[in-house]
């Protein structure tokens, strides 16, 4: 594959279905797509803002009140997972794993980390770090009920 870039040499989010369709989201990275053609990703690589494209419309995803959010994956039903920070004005603030359902953001854990993927049954996989200074993080699986282990 190749990167497709806009005339100002910034990456654009594109969809391929035999032809290239530019989704007109400059300075962004698409991270996942479902079978309905809904795309999620990260816009503005300086501030990192999660987005969702549905029916050709870009929808910014609500964050937890901080400076950054990242959409990692989308289920077939349109549920999005990723991470978001809570502290405004601190772009180095740790992020928390989150899920967006119908545009509403919900924190999955009080521990820092991220949600990486979601399946069609609603199971979410990710990682958490109980102590921000502790490495490595540990893998976690959240059940559709919201509980994790």
Short mmCIF file of N, CA and C in Angstrom, two decimals:
data_model
loop_
_atom_site.label_atom_id
_atom_site.label_comp_id
_atom_site.label_asym_id
_atom_site.label_seq_id
_atom_site.Cartn_x
_atom_site.Cartn_y
_atom_site.Cartn_z
N UNK A 1 0.81 -1.19 0.00
CA UNK A 1 0.00 0.00 0.00
C UNK A 1 0.85 1.25 0.00
N UNK A 2 0.22 2.34 -0.30
CA UNK A 2 0.88 3.63 -0.32
C UNK A 2 0.07 4.64 0.47
N UNK A 3 0.75 5.65 1.00
CA UNK A 3 0.07 6.77 1.65
C UNK A 3 -0.51 7.64 0.56
N UNK A 4 -1.72 8.10 0.75
CA UNK A 4 -2.31 9.09 -0.13
C UNK A 4 -2.24 10.41 0.60
N UNK A 5 -1.71 11.41 -0.07
CA UNK A 5 -1.51 12.70 0.59
C UNK A 5 -2.25 13.79 -0.16
N UNK A 6 -2.64 14.79 0.58
CA UNK A 6 -3.31 15.95 0.00
C UNK A 6 -2.28 16.81 -0.71
N UNK A 7 -2.74 17.83 -1.45
CA UNK A 7 -1.79 18.72 -2.13
C UNK A 7 -0.81 19.40 -1.18
N UNK A 8 -1.19 19.63 0.09
CA UNK A 8 -0.27 20.25 1.03
C UNK A 8 0.58 19.21 1.77
N UNK A 9 0.59 17.99 1.26
CA UNK A 9 1.43 16.88 1.74
C UNK A 9 1.05 16.37 3.12
N UNK A 10 -0.18 16.59 3.54
CA UNK A 10 -0.68 16.04 4.80
C UNK A 10 -1.45 14.76 4.49
N UNK A 11 -1.37 13.76 5.37
CA UNK A 11 -2.13 12.53 5.12
C UNK A 11 -3.64 12.79 5.18
N UNK A 12 -4.38 12.13 4.31
CA UNK A 12 -5.84 12.19 4.29
C UNK A 12 -6.38 10.80 4.59
N UNK A 13 -7.58 10.75 5.13
CA UNK A 13 -8.24 9.47 5.34
C UNK A 13 -8.99 9.13 4.05
N UNK A 14 -8.71 7.94 3.52
CA UNK A 14 -9.34 7.48 2.29
C UNK A 14 -9.94 6.10 2.50
N UNK A 15 -10.93 5.77 1.70
CA UNK A 15 -11.53 4.44 1.73
C UNK A 15 -11.35 3.83 0.34
N UNK A 16 -11.09 2.55 0.30
CA UNK A 16 -10.85 1.85 -0.95
C UNK A 16 -11.90 0.77 -1.12
N UNK A 17 -12.66 0.81 -2.21
CA UNK A 17 -13.61 -0.24 -2.54
C UNK A 17 -13.46 -0.62 -4.01
N UNK A 18 -12.23 -0.62 -4.48
CA UNK A 18 -11.91 -0.78 -5.88
C UNK A 18 -11.52 0.55 -6.48
N UNK A 19 -11.97 1.62 -5.84
CA UNK A 19 -11.60 2.98 -6.18
C UNK A 19 -11.26 3.71 -4.89
N UNK A 20 -10.43 4.73 -4.99
CA UNK A 20 -10.06 5.54 -3.83
C UNK A 20 -11.12 6.61 -3.62
N UNK A 21 -11.63 6.70 -2.38
CA UNK A 21 -12.58 7.74 -1.99
C UNK A 21 -11.94 8.55 -0.87
N UNK A 22 -11.61 9.80 -1.16
CA UNK A 22 -11.04 10.68 -0.15
C UNK A 22 -12.17 11.14 0.76
N UNK A 23 -12.06 10.87 2.06
CA UNK A 23 -13.10 11.25 3.01
C UNK A 23 -12.97 12.71 3.47
N UNK A 24 -12.01 13.42 2.87
CA UNK A 24 -11.83 14.86 3.12
C UNK A 24 -11.60 15.17 4.60
N UNK A 25 -10.75 14.37 5.23
CA UNK A 25 -10.34 14.63 6.61
C UNK A 25 -8.82 14.77 6.58
N UNK A 26 -8.35 16.01 6.53
CA UNK A 26 -6.92 16.27 6.45
C UNK A 26 -6.22 15.98 7.76
N UNK A 27 -4.94 15.70 7.67
CA UNK A 27 -4.08 15.49 8.82
C UNK A 27 -4.70 14.48 9.79
N UNK A 28 -5.06 13.32 9.27
CA UNK A 28 -5.75 12.31 10.06
C UNK A 28 -5.29 10.92 9.66
N UNK A 29 -5.58 9.97 10.53
CA UNK A 29 -5.26 8.58 10.28
C UNK A 29 -6.52 7.75 10.54
N UNK A 30 -6.94 6.96 9.58
CA UNK A 30 -8.03 6.02 9.78
C UNK A 30 -7.47 4.77 10.47
N UNK A 31 -8.15 4.30 11.50
CA UNK A 31 -7.64 3.14 12.24
C UNK A 31 -8.47 1.88 12.06
N UNK A 32 -9.75 2.01 11.65
CA UNK A 32 -10.58 0.82 11.47
C UNK A 32 -11.78 1.17 10.61
N UNK A 33 -12.38 0.14 10.02
CA UNK A 33 -13.58 0.29 9.21
C UNK A 33 -14.44 -0.95 9.42
N UNK A 34 -15.75 -0.78 9.46
CA UNK A 34 -16.62 -1.95 9.58
C UNK A 34 -17.25 -2.26 8.22
N UNK A 35 -18.06 -3.32 8.16
CA UNK A 35 -18.65 -3.75 6.89
C UNK A 35 -19.68 -2.76 6.35
N UNK A 36 -20.15 -1.85 7.18
CA UNK A 36 -21.10 -0.84 6.72
C UNK A 36 -20.39 0.39 6.15
N UNK A 37 -19.05 0.37 6.15
CA UNK A 37 -18.28 1.49 5.61
C UNK A 37 -18.07 2.62 6.59
N UNK A 38 -18.37 2.39 7.88
CA UNK A 38 -18.10 3.40 8.90
C UNK A 38 -16.62 3.35 9.26
N UNK A 39 -16.00 4.51 9.32
CA UNK A 39 -14.56 4.62 9.57
C UNK A 39 -14.33 5.36 10.89
N UNK A 40 -13.32 4.93 11.65
CA UNK A 40 -12.90 5.66 12.85
C UNK A 40 -11.42 5.95 12.74
N UNK A 41 -10.96 6.92 13.52
CA UNK A 41 -9.56 7.25 13.49
C UNK A 41 -9.22 8.41 14.40
N UNK A 42 -8.07 9.01 14.07
CA UNK A 42 -7.52 10.10 14.87
C UNK A 42 -7.27 11.27 13.93
N UNK A 43 -7.91 12.40 14.23
CA UNK A 43 -7.71 13.61 13.44
C UNK A 43 -6.77 14.55 14.19
N UNK A 44 -6.11 15.39 13.45
CA UNK A 44 -5.18 16.39 13.98
C UNK A 44 -4.12 15.72 14.84
N UNK A 45 -3.08 15.31 14.19
CA UNK A 45 -2.03 14.54 14.86
C UNK A 45 -1.28 15.33 15.93
N UNK A 46 -1.55 16.62 16.07
CA UNK A 46 -0.94 17.39 17.15
C UNK A 46 -1.76 17.32 18.42
N UNK A 47 -3.09 17.30 18.29
CA UNK A 47 -3.95 17.25 19.48
C UNK A 47 -4.64 15.91 19.65
N UNK A 48 -4.61 15.07 18.64
CA UNK A 48 -5.22 13.74 18.70
C UNK A 48 -6.68 13.79 19.12
N UNK A 49 -7.57 13.84 18.16
CA UNK A 49 -9.01 13.88 18.40
C UNK A 49 -9.67 12.71 17.67
N UNK A 50 -10.41 11.88 18.41
CA UNK A 50 -11.10 10.73 17.83
C UNK A 50 -12.25 11.20 16.95
N UNK A 51 -12.47 10.47 15.84
CA UNK A 51 -13.59 10.78 14.97
C UNK A 51 -14.23 9.49 14.46
N UNK A 52 -15.45 9.63 13.95
CA UNK A 52 -16.24 8.54 13.39
C UNK A 52 -16.86 9.08 12.10
N UNK A 53 -16.73 8.36 11.00
CA UNK A 53 -17.36 8.76 9.74
C UNK A 53 -18.51 7.79 9.47
N UNK A 54 -19.73 8.35 9.42
CA UNK A 54 -20.93 7.55 9.15
C UNK A 54 -21.73 8.27 8.06
N UNK A 55 -22.13 7.52 7.06
CA UNK A 55 -22.89 8.09 5.92
C UNK A 55 -22.18 9.29 5.31
N UNK A 56 -20.84 9.18 5.24
CA UNK A 56 -20.04 10.24 4.63
C UNK A 56 -19.84 11.48 5.48
N UNK A 57 -20.36 11.49 6.69
CA UNK A 57 -20.24 12.65 7.58
C UNK A 57 -19.26 12.38 8.71
N UNK A 58 -18.31 13.28 8.91
CA UNK A 58 -17.36 13.16 10.01
C UNK A 58 -18.02 13.62 11.30
N UNK A 59 -17.97 12.78 12.33
CA UNK A 59 -18.55 13.08 13.63
C UNK A 59 -17.43 13.08 14.66
N UNK A 60 -17.07 14.23 15.24
CA UNK A 60 -16.08 14.22 16.32
C UNK A 60 -16.65 13.46 17.51
N UNK A 61 -15.84 12.64 18.14
CA UNK A 61 -16.29 11.86 19.29
C UNK A 61 -15.99 12.61 20.58
N UNK A 62 -16.95 12.63 21.46
CA UNK A 62 -16.83 13.27 22.78
C UNK A 62 -15.65 12.66 23.53
N UNK A 63 -14.94 13.49 24.30
CA UNK A 63 -13.84 12.97 25.11
C UNK A 63 -14.22 13.04 26.59
N UNK A 64 -13.30 12.68 27.45
CA UNK A 64 -13.54 12.71 28.90
C UNK A 64 -13.21 14.05 29.52
N UNK A 65 -12.97 15.07 28.70
CA UNK A 65 -12.67 16.40 29.21
C UNK A 65 -11.22 16.81 29.04
N UNK A 66 -10.40 15.93 28.50
CA UNK A 66 -8.98 16.23 28.34
C UNK A 66 -8.63 16.73 26.95
N UNK A 67 -7.35 16.70 26.65
CA UNK A 67 -6.85 17.23 25.39
C UNK A 67 -6.80 16.21 24.27
N UNK A 68 -6.80 14.91 24.60
CA UNK A 68 -6.61 13.91 23.56
C UNK A 68 -7.66 12.81 23.62
N UNK A 69 -7.94 12.24 22.46
CA UNK A 69 -8.76 11.03 22.37
C UNK A 69 -8.35 10.30 21.10
N UNK A 70 -8.45 8.99 21.14
CA UNK A 70 -8.06 8.15 20.00
C UNK A 70 -9.10 7.06 19.80
N UNK A 71 -9.62 6.93 18.59
CA UNK A 71 -10.53 5.84 18.26
C UNK A 71 -9.70 4.73 17.63
N UNK A 72 -9.76 3.53 18.21
CA UNK A 72 -8.96 2.41 17.75
C UNK A 72 -9.71 1.47 16.83
N UNK A 73 -10.99 1.19 17.15
CA UNK A 73 -11.73 0.17 16.40
C UNK A 73 -13.22 0.45 16.45
N UNK A 74 -13.95 -0.14 15.51
CA UNK A 74 -15.40 0.00 15.44
C UNK A 74 -16.03 -1.37 15.18
N UNK A 75 -17.12 -1.65 15.90
CA UNK A 75 -17.83 -2.92 15.71
C UNK A 75 -18.77 -2.81 14.51
N UNK A 76 -19.36 -3.93 14.13
CA UNK A 76 -20.31 -3.93 13.02
C UNK A 76 -21.55 -3.11 13.36
N UNK A 77 -21.87 -2.98 14.65
CA UNK A 77 -23.05 -2.20 15.04
C UNK A 77 -22.73 -0.72 15.27
N UNK A 78 -21.47 -0.32 15.06
CA UNK A 78 -21.10 1.09 15.18
C UNK A 78 -20.59 1.52 16.53
N UNK A 79 -20.34 0.58 17.45
CA UNK A 79 -19.76 0.91 18.74
C UNK A 79 -18.26 1.10 18.55
N UNK A 80 -17.71 2.19 19.10
CA UNK A 80 -16.31 2.56 18.89
C UNK A 80 -15.55 2.43 20.21
N UNK A 81 -14.31 1.95 20.16
CA UNK A 81 -13.45 1.86 21.34
C UNK A 81 -12.15 2.60 21.09
N UNK A 82 -11.51 3.01 22.20
CA UNK A 82 -10.24 3.72 22.09
C UNK A 82 -9.78 4.22 23.44
N UNK A 83 -9.32 5.48 23.48
CA UNK A 83 -8.83 6.05 24.73
C UNK A 83 -9.08 7.55 24.73
N UNK A 84 -9.10 8.11 25.95
CA UNK A 84 -9.30 9.55 26.11
C UNK A 84 -8.65 10.00 27.40
N UNK A 85 -8.13 11.23 27.39
CA UNK A 85 -7.58 11.80 28.62
C UNK A 85 -8.67 12.61 29.32
N UNK A 86 -8.46 12.87 30.61
CA UNK A 86 -9.43 13.62 31.41
C UNK A 86 -8.98 15.03 31.75
N UNK A 87 -7.69 15.30 31.68
CA UNK A 87 -7.14 16.56 32.17
C UNK A 87 -6.97 17.54 31.02
N UNK A 88 -7.70 18.65 31.06
CA UNK A 88 -7.58 19.67 30.04
C UNK A 88 -6.32 20.49 30.27
N UNK A 89 -5.66 20.84 29.18
CA UNK A 89 -4.48 21.67 29.27
C UNK A 89 -3.18 20.92 29.51
N UNK A 90 -3.25 19.59 29.56
CA UNK A 90 -2.05 18.78 29.77
C UNK A 90 -2.03 17.69 28.71
N UNK A 91 -1.34 17.98 27.57
CA UNK A 91 -1.33 17.00 26.49
C UNK A 91 -0.51 15.77 26.81
N UNK A 92 0.18 15.74 27.95
CA UNK A 92 0.90 14.56 28.39
C UNK A 92 0.13 13.75 29.41
N UNK A 93 -1.13 14.13 29.66
CA UNK A 93 -1.93 13.42 30.66
C UNK A 93 -2.21 12.00 30.21
N UNK A 94 -2.22 11.05 31.15
CA UNK A 94 -2.52 9.67 30.78
C UNK A 94 -3.95 9.53 30.28
N UNK A 95 -4.14 8.55 29.42
CA UNK A 95 -5.46 8.27 28.87
C UNK A 95 -6.08 7.06 29.53
N UNK A 96 -7.39 6.96 29.40
CA UNK A 96 -8.16 5.86 29.95
C UNK A 96 -8.86 5.12 28.82
N UNK A 97 -9.07 3.82 28.97
CA UNK A 97 -9.82 3.08 27.95
C UNK A 97 -11.28 3.51 27.96
N UNK A 98 -11.84 3.72 26.76
CA UNK A 98 -13.22 4.18 26.64
C UNK A 98 -13.95 3.43 25.54
N UNK A 99 -15.28 3.53 25.62
CA UNK A 99 -16.16 3.04 24.56
C UNK A 99 -17.14 4.15 24.23
N UNK A 100 -17.41 4.35 22.94
CA UNK A 100 -18.40 5.31 22.49
C UNK A 100 -19.57 4.51 21.91
N UNK A 101 -20.76 4.73 22.46
CA UNK A 101 -21.96 4.08 21.96
C UNK A 101 -22.99 5.16 21.69
N UNK A 102 -23.42 5.29 20.44
CA UNK A 102 -24.33 6.36 20.04
C UNK A 102 -23.75 7.73 20.38
N UNK A 103 -22.40 7.84 20.30
CA UNK A 103 -21.73 9.11 20.54
C UNK A 103 -21.46 9.44 21.99
N UNK A 104 -21.96 8.62 22.92
CA UNK A 104 -21.75 8.86 24.35
C UNK A 104 -20.50 8.09 24.79
N UNK A 105 -19.57 8.80 25.44
CA UNK A 105 -18.32 8.18 25.89
C UNK A 105 -18.49 7.63 27.30
N UNK A 106 -17.95 6.42 27.52
CA UNK A 106 -17.96 5.79 28.84
C UNK A 106 -16.57 5.26 29.15
N UNK A 107 -16.06 5.61 30.33
CA UNK A 107 -14.75 5.13 30.76
C UNK A 107 -14.90 3.67 31.20
N UNK A 108 -14.01 2.80 30.71
CA UNK A 108 -14.07 1.37 31.03
C UNK A 108 -13.31 1.01 32.28
N UNK A 109 -12.37 1.84 32.70
CA UNK A 109 -11.51 1.52 33.84
C UNK A 109 -11.03 2.80 34.51
N UNK A 110 -10.79 2.73 35.81
CA UNK A 110 -10.18 3.84 36.53
C UNK A 110 -8.66 3.82 36.37
N UNK A 111 -8.15 2.74 35.78
CA UNK A 111 -6.70 2.62 35.53
C UNK A 111 -6.40 3.13 34.12
N UNK A 112 -5.22 3.66 33.94
CA UNK A 112 -4.80 4.19 32.65
C UNK A 112 -4.67 3.06 31.65
N UNK A 113 -4.90 3.37 30.38
CA UNK A 113 -4.75 2.37 29.34
C UNK A 113 -5.53 2.73 28.09
N UNK A 114 -5.89 1.69 27.32
CA UNK A 114 -6.66 1.92 26.10
C UNK A 114 -7.43 0.66 25.73
N UNK A 115 -8.51 0.86 25.03
CA UNK A 115 -9.26 -0.25 24.44
C UNK A 115 -8.80 -0.35 22.99
N UNK A 116 -8.44 -1.55 22.56
CA UNK A 116 -7.83 -1.73 21.24
C UNK A 116 -8.77 -2.25 20.17
N UNK A 117 -9.71 -3.12 20.56
CA UNK A 117 -10.57 -3.72 19.55
C UNK A 117 -11.88 -4.18 20.19
N UNK A 118 -12.91 -4.35 19.38
CA UNK A 118 -14.21 -4.82 19.82
C UNK A 118 -14.76 -5.78 18.78
N UNK A 119 -15.39 -6.88 19.25
CA UNK A 119 -15.97 -7.81 18.28
C UNK A 119 -17.47 -7.61 18.15
N UNK A 120 -18.10 -8.39 17.29
CA UNK A 120 -19.53 -8.20 17.02
C UNK A 120 -20.40 -8.56 18.22
N UNK A 121 -19.87 -9.30 19.19
CA UNK A 121 -20.62 -9.63 20.40
C UNK A 121 -20.44 -8.59 21.50
N UNK A 122 -19.59 -7.59 21.28
CA UNK A 122 -19.38 -6.53 22.27
C UNK A 122 -18.22 -6.77 23.22
N UNK A 123 -17.45 -7.83 23.03
CA UNK A 123 -16.25 -8.07 23.85
C UNK A 123 -15.18 -7.08 23.41
N UNK A 124 -14.52 -6.46 24.39
CA UNK A 124 -13.50 -5.44 24.12
C UNK A 124 -12.17 -5.90 24.70
N UNK A 125 -11.11 -5.78 23.92
CA UNK A 125 -9.77 -6.13 24.38
C UNK A 125 -8.94 -4.85 24.44
N UNK A 126 -8.05 -4.80 25.42
CA UNK A 126 -7.19 -3.62 25.56
C UNK A 126 -6.09 -3.86 26.55
N UNK A 127 -5.56 -2.79 27.10
CA UNK A 127 -4.50 -2.90 28.08
C UNK A 127 -4.67 -1.80 29.12
N UNK A 128 -4.24 -2.09 30.34
CA UNK A 128 -4.27 -1.11 31.42
C UNK A 128 -2.94 -1.12 32.15
N UNK A 129 -2.62 0.00 32.75
CA UNK A 129 -1.41 0.17 33.54
C UNK A 129 -1.83 0.74 34.88
N UNK A 130 -1.82 -0.07 35.95
CA UNK A 130 -2.25 0.43 37.25
C UNK A 130 -1.46 1.65 37.73
N UNK A 131 -0.18 1.70 37.40
CA UNK A 131 0.67 2.82 37.79
C UNK A 131 1.29 3.37 36.52
N UNK A 132 1.09 4.65 36.24
CA UNK A 132 1.57 5.24 34.99
C UNK A 132 3.06 5.02 34.79
N UNK A 133 3.84 5.00 35.87
CA UNK A 133 5.28 4.82 35.76
C UNK A 133 5.67 3.35 35.63
N UNK A 134 4.71 2.45 35.78
CA UNK A 134 5.00 1.01 35.73
C UNK A 134 4.90 0.50 34.30
N UNK A 135 5.89 -0.22 33.90
CA UNK A 135 5.89 -0.85 32.59
C UNK A 135 6.23 -2.31 32.83
N UNK A 136 5.62 -3.25 32.21
CA UNK A 136 4.66 -3.09 31.12
C UNK A 136 3.23 -3.04 31.64
N UNK A 137 2.34 -2.72 30.74
CA UNK A 137 0.92 -2.77 31.07
C UNK A 137 0.46 -4.22 30.97
N UNK A 138 -0.78 -4.48 31.38
CA UNK A 138 -1.29 -5.84 31.26
C UNK A 138 -2.53 -5.85 30.38
N UNK A 139 -2.71 -6.94 29.68
CA UNK A 139 -3.87 -7.09 28.81
C UNK A 139 -5.14 -7.28 29.63
N UNK A 140 -6.26 -6.84 29.08
CA UNK A 140 -7.55 -6.98 29.76
C UNK A 140 -8.63 -7.23 28.72
N UNK A 141 -9.65 -7.95 29.16
CA UNK A 141 -10.81 -8.23 28.33
C UNK A 141 -12.04 -7.74 29.06
N UNK A 142 -12.80 -6.84 28.43
CA UNK A 142 -14.05 -6.37 29.01
C UNK A 142 -15.20 -7.14 28.39
N UNK A 143 -16.07 -7.66 29.25
CA UNK A 143 -17.27 -8.36 28.78
C UNK A 143 -18.30 -7.35 28.28
N UNK A 144 -19.25 -7.78 27.48
CA UNK A 144 -20.30 -6.86 27.04
C UNK A 144 -21.04 -6.19 28.19
N UNK A 145 -21.03 -6.79 29.38
CA UNK A 145 -21.68 -6.20 30.54
C UNK A 145 -20.89 -5.03 31.09
N UNK A 146 -19.63 -4.86 30.64
CA UNK A 146 -18.78 -3.77 31.10
C UNK A 146 -17.74 -4.18 32.11
N UNK A 147 -17.85 -5.38 32.67
CA UNK A 147 -16.86 -5.82 33.65
C UNK A 147 -15.61 -6.32 32.91
N UNK A 148 -14.47 -6.12 33.54
CA UNK A 148 -13.22 -6.55 32.93
C UNK A 148 -12.42 -7.48 33.80
N UNK A 149 -11.58 -8.29 33.17
CA UNK A 149 -10.63 -9.14 33.89
C UNK A 149 -9.46 -9.47 33.02
#
